[in-house]
mmCIF file of C-alpha atoms in Angstrom:
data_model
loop_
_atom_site.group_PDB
_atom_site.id
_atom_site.type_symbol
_atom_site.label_atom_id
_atom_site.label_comp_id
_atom_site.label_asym_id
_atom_site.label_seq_id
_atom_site.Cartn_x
_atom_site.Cartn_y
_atom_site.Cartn_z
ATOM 1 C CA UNK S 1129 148.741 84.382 208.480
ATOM 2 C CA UNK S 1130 150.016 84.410 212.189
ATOM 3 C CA UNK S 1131 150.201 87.179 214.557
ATOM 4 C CA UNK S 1132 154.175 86.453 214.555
ATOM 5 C CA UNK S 1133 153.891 86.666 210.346
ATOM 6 C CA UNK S 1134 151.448 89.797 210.373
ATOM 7 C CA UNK S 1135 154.561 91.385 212.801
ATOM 8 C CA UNK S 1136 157.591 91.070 210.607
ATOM 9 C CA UNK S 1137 159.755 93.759 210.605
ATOM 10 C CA UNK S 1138 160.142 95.650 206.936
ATOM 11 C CA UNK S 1139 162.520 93.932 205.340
ATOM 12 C CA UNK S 1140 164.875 96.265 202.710
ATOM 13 C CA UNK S 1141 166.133 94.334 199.176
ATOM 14 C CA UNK S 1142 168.988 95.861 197.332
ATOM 15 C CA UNK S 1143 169.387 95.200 194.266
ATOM 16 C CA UNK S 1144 171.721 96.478 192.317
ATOM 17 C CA UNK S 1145 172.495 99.623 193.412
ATOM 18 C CA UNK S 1146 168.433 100.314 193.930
ATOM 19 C CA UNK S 1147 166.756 98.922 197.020
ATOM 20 C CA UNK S 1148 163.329 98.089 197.453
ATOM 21 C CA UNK S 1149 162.126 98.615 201.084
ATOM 22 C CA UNK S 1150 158.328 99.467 202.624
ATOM 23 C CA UNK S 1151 159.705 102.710 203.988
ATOM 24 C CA UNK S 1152 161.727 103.643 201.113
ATOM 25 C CA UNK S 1153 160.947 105.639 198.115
ATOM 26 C CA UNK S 1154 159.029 103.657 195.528
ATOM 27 C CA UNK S 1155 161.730 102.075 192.822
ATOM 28 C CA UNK S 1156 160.649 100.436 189.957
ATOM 29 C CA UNK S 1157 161.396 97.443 187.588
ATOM 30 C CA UNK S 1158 160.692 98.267 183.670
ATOM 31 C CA UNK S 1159 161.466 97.477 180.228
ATOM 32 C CA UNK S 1160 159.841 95.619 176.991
ATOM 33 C CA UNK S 1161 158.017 92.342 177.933
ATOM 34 C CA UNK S 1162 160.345 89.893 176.056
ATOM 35 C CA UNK S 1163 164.633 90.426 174.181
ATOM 36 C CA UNK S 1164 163.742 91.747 170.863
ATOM 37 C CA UNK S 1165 167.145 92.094 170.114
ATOM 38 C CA UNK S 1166 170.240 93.261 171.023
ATOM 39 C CA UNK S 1167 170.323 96.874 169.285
ATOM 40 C CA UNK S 1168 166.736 97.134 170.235
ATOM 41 C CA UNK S 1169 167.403 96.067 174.121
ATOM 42 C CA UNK S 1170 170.266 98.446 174.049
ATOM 43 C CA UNK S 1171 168.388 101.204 173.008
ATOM 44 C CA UNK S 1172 165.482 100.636 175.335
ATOM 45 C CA UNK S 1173 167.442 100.181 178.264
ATOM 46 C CA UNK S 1174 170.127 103.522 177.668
ATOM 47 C CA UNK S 1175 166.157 105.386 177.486
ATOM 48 C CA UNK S 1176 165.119 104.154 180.513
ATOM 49 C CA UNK S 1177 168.709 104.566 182.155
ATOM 50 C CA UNK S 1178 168.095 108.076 181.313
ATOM 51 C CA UNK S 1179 164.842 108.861 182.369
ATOM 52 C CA UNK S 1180 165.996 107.006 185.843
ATOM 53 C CA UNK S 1181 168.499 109.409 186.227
ATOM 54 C CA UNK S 1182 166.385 112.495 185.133
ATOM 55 C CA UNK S 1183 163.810 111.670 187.749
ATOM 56 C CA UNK S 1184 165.697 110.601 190.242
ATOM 57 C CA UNK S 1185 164.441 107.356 190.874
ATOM 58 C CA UNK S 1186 165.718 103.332 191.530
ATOM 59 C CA UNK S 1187 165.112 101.427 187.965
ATOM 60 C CA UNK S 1188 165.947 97.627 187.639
ATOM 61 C CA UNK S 1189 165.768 96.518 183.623
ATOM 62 C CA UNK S 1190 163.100 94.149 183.037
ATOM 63 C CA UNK S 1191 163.308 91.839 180.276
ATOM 64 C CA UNK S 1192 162.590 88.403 179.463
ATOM 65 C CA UNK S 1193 164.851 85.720 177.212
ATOM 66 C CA UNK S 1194 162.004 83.199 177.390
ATOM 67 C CA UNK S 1195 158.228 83.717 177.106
ATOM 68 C CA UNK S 1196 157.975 80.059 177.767
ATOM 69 C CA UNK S 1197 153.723 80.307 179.102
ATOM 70 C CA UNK S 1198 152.135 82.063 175.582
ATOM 71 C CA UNK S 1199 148.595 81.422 174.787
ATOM 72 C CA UNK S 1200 149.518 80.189 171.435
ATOM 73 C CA UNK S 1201 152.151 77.771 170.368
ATOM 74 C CA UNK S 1202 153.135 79.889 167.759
ATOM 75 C CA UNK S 1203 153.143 83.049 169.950
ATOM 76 C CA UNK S 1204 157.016 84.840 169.514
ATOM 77 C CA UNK S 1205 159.419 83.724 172.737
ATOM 78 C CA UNK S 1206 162.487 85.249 172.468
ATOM 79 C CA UNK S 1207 165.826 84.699 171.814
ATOM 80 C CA UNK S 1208 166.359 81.720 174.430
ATOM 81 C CA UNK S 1209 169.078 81.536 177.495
ATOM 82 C CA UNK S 1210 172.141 81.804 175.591
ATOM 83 C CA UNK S 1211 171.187 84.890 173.537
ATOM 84 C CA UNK S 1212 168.802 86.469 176.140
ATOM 85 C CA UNK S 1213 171.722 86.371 178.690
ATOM 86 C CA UNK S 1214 174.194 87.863 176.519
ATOM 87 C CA UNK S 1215 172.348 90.499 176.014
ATOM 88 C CA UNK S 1216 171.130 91.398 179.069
ATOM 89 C CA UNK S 1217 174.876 91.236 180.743
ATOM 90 C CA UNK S 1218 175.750 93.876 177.742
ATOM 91 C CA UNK S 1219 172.775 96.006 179.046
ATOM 92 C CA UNK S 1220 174.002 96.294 182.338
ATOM 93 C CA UNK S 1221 177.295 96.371 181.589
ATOM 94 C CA UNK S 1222 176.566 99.412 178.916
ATOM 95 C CA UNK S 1223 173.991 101.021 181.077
ATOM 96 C CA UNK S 1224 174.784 100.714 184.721
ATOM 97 C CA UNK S 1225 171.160 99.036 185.532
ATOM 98 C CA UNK S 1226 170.679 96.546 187.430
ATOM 99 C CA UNK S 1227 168.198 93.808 185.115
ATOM 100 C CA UNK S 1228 165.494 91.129 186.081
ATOM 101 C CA UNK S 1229 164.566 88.262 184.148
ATOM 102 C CA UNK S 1230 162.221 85.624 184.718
ATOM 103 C CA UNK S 1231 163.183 81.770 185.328
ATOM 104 C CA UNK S 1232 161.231 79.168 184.355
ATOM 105 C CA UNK S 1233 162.921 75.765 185.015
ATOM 106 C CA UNK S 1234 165.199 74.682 187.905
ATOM 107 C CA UNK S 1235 168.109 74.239 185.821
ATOM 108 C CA UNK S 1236 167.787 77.803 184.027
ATOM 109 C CA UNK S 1237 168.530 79.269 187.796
ATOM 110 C CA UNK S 1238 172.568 79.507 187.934
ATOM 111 C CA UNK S 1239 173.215 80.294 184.610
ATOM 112 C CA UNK S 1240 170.699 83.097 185.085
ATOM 113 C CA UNK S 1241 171.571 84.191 188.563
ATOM 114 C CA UNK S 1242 175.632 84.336 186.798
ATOM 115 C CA UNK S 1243 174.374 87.320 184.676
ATOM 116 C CA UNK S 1244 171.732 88.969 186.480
ATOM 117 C CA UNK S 1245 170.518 90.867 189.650
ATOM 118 C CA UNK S 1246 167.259 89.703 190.347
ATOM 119 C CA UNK S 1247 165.287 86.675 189.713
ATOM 120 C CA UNK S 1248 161.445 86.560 189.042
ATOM 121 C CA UNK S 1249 159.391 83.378 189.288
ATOM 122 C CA UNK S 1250 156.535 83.146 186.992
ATOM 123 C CA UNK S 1251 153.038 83.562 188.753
ATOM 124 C CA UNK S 1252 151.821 80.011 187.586
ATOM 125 C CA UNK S 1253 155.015 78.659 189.116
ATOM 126 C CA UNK S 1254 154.472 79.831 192.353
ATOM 127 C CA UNK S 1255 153.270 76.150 193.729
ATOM 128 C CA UNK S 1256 156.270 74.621 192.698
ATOM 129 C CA UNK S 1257 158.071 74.116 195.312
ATOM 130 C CA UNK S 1258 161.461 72.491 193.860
ATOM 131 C CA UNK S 1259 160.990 75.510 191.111
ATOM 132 C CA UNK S 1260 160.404 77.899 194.353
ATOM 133 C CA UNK S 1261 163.611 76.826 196.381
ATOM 134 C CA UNK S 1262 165.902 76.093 193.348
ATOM 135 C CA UNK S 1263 165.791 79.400 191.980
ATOM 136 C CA UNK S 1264 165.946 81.039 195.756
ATOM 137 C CA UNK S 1265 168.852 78.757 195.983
ATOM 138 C CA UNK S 1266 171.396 80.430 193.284
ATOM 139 C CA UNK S 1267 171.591 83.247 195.740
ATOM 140 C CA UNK S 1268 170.138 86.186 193.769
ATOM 141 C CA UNK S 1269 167.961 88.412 195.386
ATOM 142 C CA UNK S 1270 164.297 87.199 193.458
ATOM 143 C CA UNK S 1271 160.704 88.385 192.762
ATOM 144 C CA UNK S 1272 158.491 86.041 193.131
ATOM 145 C CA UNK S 1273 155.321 86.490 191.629
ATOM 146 C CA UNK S 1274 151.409 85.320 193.339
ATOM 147 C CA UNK S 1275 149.330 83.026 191.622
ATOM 148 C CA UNK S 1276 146.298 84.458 189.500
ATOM 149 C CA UNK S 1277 144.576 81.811 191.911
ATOM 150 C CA UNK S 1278 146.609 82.312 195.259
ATOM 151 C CA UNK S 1279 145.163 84.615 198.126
ATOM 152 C CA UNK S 1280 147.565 87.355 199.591
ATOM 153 C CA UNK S 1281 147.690 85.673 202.431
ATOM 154 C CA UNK S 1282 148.958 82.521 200.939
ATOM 155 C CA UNK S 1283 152.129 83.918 199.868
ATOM 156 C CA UNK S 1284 153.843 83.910 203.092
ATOM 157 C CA UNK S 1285 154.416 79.777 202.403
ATOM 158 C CA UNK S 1286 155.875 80.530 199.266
ATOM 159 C CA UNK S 1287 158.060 82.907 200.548
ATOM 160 C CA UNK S 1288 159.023 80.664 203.288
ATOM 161 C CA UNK S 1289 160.147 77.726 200.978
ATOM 162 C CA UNK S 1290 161.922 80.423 199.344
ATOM 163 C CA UNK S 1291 163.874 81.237 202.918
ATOM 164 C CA UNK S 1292 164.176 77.832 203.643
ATOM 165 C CA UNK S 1293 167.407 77.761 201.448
ATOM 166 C CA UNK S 1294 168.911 80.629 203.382
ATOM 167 C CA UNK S 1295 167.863 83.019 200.455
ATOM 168 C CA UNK S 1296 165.871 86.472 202.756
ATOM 169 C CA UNK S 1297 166.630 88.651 199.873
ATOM 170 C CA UNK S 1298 162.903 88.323 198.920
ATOM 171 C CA UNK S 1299 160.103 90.795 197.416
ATOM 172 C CA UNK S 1300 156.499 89.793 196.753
ATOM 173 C CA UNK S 1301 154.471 90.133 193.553
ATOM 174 C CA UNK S 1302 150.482 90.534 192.998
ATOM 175 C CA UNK S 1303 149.931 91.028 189.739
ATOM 176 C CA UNK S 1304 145.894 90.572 189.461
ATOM 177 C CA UNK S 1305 143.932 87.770 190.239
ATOM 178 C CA UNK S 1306 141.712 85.589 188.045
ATOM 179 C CA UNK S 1307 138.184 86.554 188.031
ATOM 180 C CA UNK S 1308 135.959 84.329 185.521
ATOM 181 C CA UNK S 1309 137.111 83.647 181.520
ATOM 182 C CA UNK S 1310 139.327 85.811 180.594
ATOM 183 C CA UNK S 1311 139.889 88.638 182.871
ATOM 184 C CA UNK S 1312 141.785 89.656 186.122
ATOM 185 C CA UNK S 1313 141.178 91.916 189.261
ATOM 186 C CA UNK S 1314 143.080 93.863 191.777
ATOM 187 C CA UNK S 1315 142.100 94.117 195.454
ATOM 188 C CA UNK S 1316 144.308 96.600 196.596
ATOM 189 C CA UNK S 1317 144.183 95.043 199.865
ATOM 190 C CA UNK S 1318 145.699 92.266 199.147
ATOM 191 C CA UNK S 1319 149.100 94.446 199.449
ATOM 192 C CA UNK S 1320 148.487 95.321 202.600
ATOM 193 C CA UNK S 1321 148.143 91.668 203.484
ATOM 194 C CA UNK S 1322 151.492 90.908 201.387
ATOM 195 C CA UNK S 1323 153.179 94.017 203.174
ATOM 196 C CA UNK S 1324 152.543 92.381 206.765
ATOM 197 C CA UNK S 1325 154.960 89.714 206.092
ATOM 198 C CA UNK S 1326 157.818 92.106 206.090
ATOM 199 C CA UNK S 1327 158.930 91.375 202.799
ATOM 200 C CA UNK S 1328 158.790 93.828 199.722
ATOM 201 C CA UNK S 1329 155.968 94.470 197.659
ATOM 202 C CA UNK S 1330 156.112 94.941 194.327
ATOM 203 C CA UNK S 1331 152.576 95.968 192.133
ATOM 204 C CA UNK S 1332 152.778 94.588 188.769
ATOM 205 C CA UNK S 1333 151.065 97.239 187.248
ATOM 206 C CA UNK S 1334 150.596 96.037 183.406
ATOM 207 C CA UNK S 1335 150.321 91.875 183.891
ATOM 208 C CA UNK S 1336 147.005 93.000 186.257
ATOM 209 C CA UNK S 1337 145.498 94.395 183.427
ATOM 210 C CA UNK S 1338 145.824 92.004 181.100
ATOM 211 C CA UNK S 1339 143.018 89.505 179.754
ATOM 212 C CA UNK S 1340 144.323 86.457 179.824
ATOM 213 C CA UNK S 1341 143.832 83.695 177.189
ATOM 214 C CA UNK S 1342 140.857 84.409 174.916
ATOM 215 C CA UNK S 1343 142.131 83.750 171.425
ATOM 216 C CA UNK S 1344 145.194 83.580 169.518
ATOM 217 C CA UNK S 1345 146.804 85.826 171.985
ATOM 218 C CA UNK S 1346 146.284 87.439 175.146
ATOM 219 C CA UNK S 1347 145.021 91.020 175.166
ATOM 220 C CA UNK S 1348 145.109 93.836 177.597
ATOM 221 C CA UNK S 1349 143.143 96.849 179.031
ATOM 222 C CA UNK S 1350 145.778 99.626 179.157
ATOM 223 C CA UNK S 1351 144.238 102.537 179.986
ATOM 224 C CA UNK S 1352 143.859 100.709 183.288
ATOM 225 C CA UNK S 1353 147.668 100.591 183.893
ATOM 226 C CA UNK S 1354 147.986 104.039 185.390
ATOM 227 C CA UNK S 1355 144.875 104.382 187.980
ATOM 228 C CA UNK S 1356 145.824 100.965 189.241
ATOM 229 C CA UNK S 1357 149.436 101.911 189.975
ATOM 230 C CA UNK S 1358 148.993 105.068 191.328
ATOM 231 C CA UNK S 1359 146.501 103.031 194.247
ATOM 232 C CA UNK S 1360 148.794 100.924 194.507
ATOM 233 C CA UNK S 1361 151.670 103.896 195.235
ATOM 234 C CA UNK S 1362 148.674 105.020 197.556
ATOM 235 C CA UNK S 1363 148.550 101.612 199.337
ATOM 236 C CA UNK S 1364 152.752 102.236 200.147
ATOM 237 C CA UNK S 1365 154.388 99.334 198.304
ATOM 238 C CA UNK S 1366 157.999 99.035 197.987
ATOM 239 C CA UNK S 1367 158.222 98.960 193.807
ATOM 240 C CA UNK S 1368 155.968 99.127 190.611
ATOM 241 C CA UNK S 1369 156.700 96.651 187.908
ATOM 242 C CA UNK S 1370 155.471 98.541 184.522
ATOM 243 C CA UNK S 1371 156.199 96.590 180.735
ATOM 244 C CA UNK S 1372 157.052 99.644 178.239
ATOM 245 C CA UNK S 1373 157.794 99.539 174.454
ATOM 246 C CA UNK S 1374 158.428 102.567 172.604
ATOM 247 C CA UNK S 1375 155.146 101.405 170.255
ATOM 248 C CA UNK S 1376 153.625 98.815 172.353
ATOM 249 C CA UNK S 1377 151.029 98.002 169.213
ATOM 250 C CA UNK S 1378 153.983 96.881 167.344
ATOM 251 C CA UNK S 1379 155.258 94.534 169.942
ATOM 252 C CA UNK S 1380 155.416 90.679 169.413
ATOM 253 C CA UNK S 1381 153.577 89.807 172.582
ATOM 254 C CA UNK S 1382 151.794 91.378 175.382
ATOM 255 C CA UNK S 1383 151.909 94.949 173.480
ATOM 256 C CA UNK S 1384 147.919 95.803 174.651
ATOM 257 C CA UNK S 1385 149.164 96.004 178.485
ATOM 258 C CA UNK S 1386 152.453 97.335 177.729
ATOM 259 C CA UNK S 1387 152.787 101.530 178.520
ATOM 260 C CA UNK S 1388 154.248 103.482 175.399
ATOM 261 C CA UNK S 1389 157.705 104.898 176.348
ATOM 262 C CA UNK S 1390 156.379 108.153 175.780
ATOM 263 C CA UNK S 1391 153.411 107.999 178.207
ATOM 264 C CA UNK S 1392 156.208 106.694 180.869
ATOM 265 C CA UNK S 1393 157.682 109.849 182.494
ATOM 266 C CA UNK S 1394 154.584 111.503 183.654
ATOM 267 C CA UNK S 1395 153.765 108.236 184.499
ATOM 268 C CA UNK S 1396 156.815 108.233 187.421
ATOM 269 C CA UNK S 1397 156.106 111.611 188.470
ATOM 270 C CA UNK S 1398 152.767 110.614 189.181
ATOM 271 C CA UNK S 1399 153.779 107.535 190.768
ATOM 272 C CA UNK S 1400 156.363 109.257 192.604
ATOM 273 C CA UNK S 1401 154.574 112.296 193.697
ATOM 274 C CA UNK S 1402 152.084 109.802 195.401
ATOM 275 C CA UNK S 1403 154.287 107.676 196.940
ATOM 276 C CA UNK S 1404 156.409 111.080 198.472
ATOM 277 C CA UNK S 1405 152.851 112.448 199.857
ATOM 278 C CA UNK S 1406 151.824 108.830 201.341
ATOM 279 C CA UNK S 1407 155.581 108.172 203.057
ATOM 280 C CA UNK S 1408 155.948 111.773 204.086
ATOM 281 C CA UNK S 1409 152.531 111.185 206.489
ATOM 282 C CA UNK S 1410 151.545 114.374 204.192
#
């Protein structure tokens, strides 16, 4: 990274109504890893609206209509574009949230960026740089995710394909990095590094603790979920990304990461208390 790249002024991202700045208060993205359904979308998303407003804190819907990189071929996906769009324009339209999905080919970026607020870009994707710029390109803000094999530092390039098509509403994504079979770690200062770009960071506090691969499925460490996000609120990023189900050991895919909706709230407290004591100076 440059001296001119380690300078960047904070950059804020609004989306929706929340915004997602360095010097802001901490917002978050949540919801079930993949569209179960509409009723049970619906349901998830008017608890989480809730809690959002209870607390007092920015919430973007996270939900995806396509788990298109499962370990197993016979791993549950989702509902698909058609469906999974549907229903997340009904969420937001029956909640007031703003939602994220994730995009995983060039020509899934328009009819996605129609519906929702933010795009994500899978981490294995973030290489690919016609992927990269097409979905920067439909003119949603987007989250793009780091490699489990990309250093901190690395991300700036991605970013900057990204901006080449105009696109600056941009936040940055670690979500763990790959460390041997099977596993991921978290060097916290690998924000920092991300945070010197200017643009947004976002901690994706449940995909870092997952254990990638491994079996028929991938499986998860999720006790781990809450120390690593509160560093990371300690570190000063702009957002947490946290999967939830309300019984995550029910859940078709990615349920041993996931946080059960009723360890969530003191979950954001926490999370928030930290990030009011580390922006404060206190």
């Amino acid at each position: 990274m440059t001296g001119e790249e380690a300078n960047s002024p904070a950059r804020v991202v609004t989306v929706g109504g929340v915004r997602f700045g360095r010097n802001l208060p901490l917002a978050f993205l949540a919801g079930p890893c993949v569209l179960e359904g509409r009723e049970f979308a619906l349901r998830s998303a008017e608890f989480l609206a809730e809690m959002a407003r209870r607390l007092g804190v920015g919430l973007v819907y996270k939900s995806s209509f396509d788990k298109a990189n499962r370990t197993s071929p016979g791993s549950f996906r989702g509902p698909g574009l058609e469906e999974g769009l549907r229903i997340l324009e009904e969420v937001r339209r029956a909640t007031g949230l703003p939602v994220v999905t994730d995009v995983h080919e060039p020509a899934q970026a328009a009819p996605v960026a129609a519906v929702v607020d933010l795009l994500q870009t899978p981490a294995f994707l973030c290489r690919q740089t016609d992927f990269i710029r097409a979905v920067a390109a439909a003119g949603k803000p987007v989250n793009l995710k780091k490699g489990q094999f990309l250093a901190p530092a690395d991300m700036i390039r991605v970013a900057q394909k990204a901006e080449s098509t105009g696109n600056r509403d941009l936040m940055l994504c670690e979500r763990g990095y790959a460390f041997g079979y099977n596993n991921l770690v978290v060097d916290m200062r690998g924000l920092a590094v991300m945070a010197e770009t200017g643009y947004p960071v976002i901690f994706d506090a449940t995909h870092s603790v997952q254990l990638p691969g491994g079996g028929e499925a991938s499986g998860g460490e999720r006790r781990f979920v809450a120390p690593l996000a509160r560093a990371a609120a300690a570190v000063g990023v702009a957002g947490i990304f946290l999967e939830t189900h309300p019984d995550p050991d029910l859940a078709p895919c990615d349920g041993p990461n996931m946080v059960p909706f009723a360890a969530l709230e003191p979950l954001l407290l926490s999370l928030k208390r930290v990030d009011e004591s580390i922006k404060s100076g206190s």
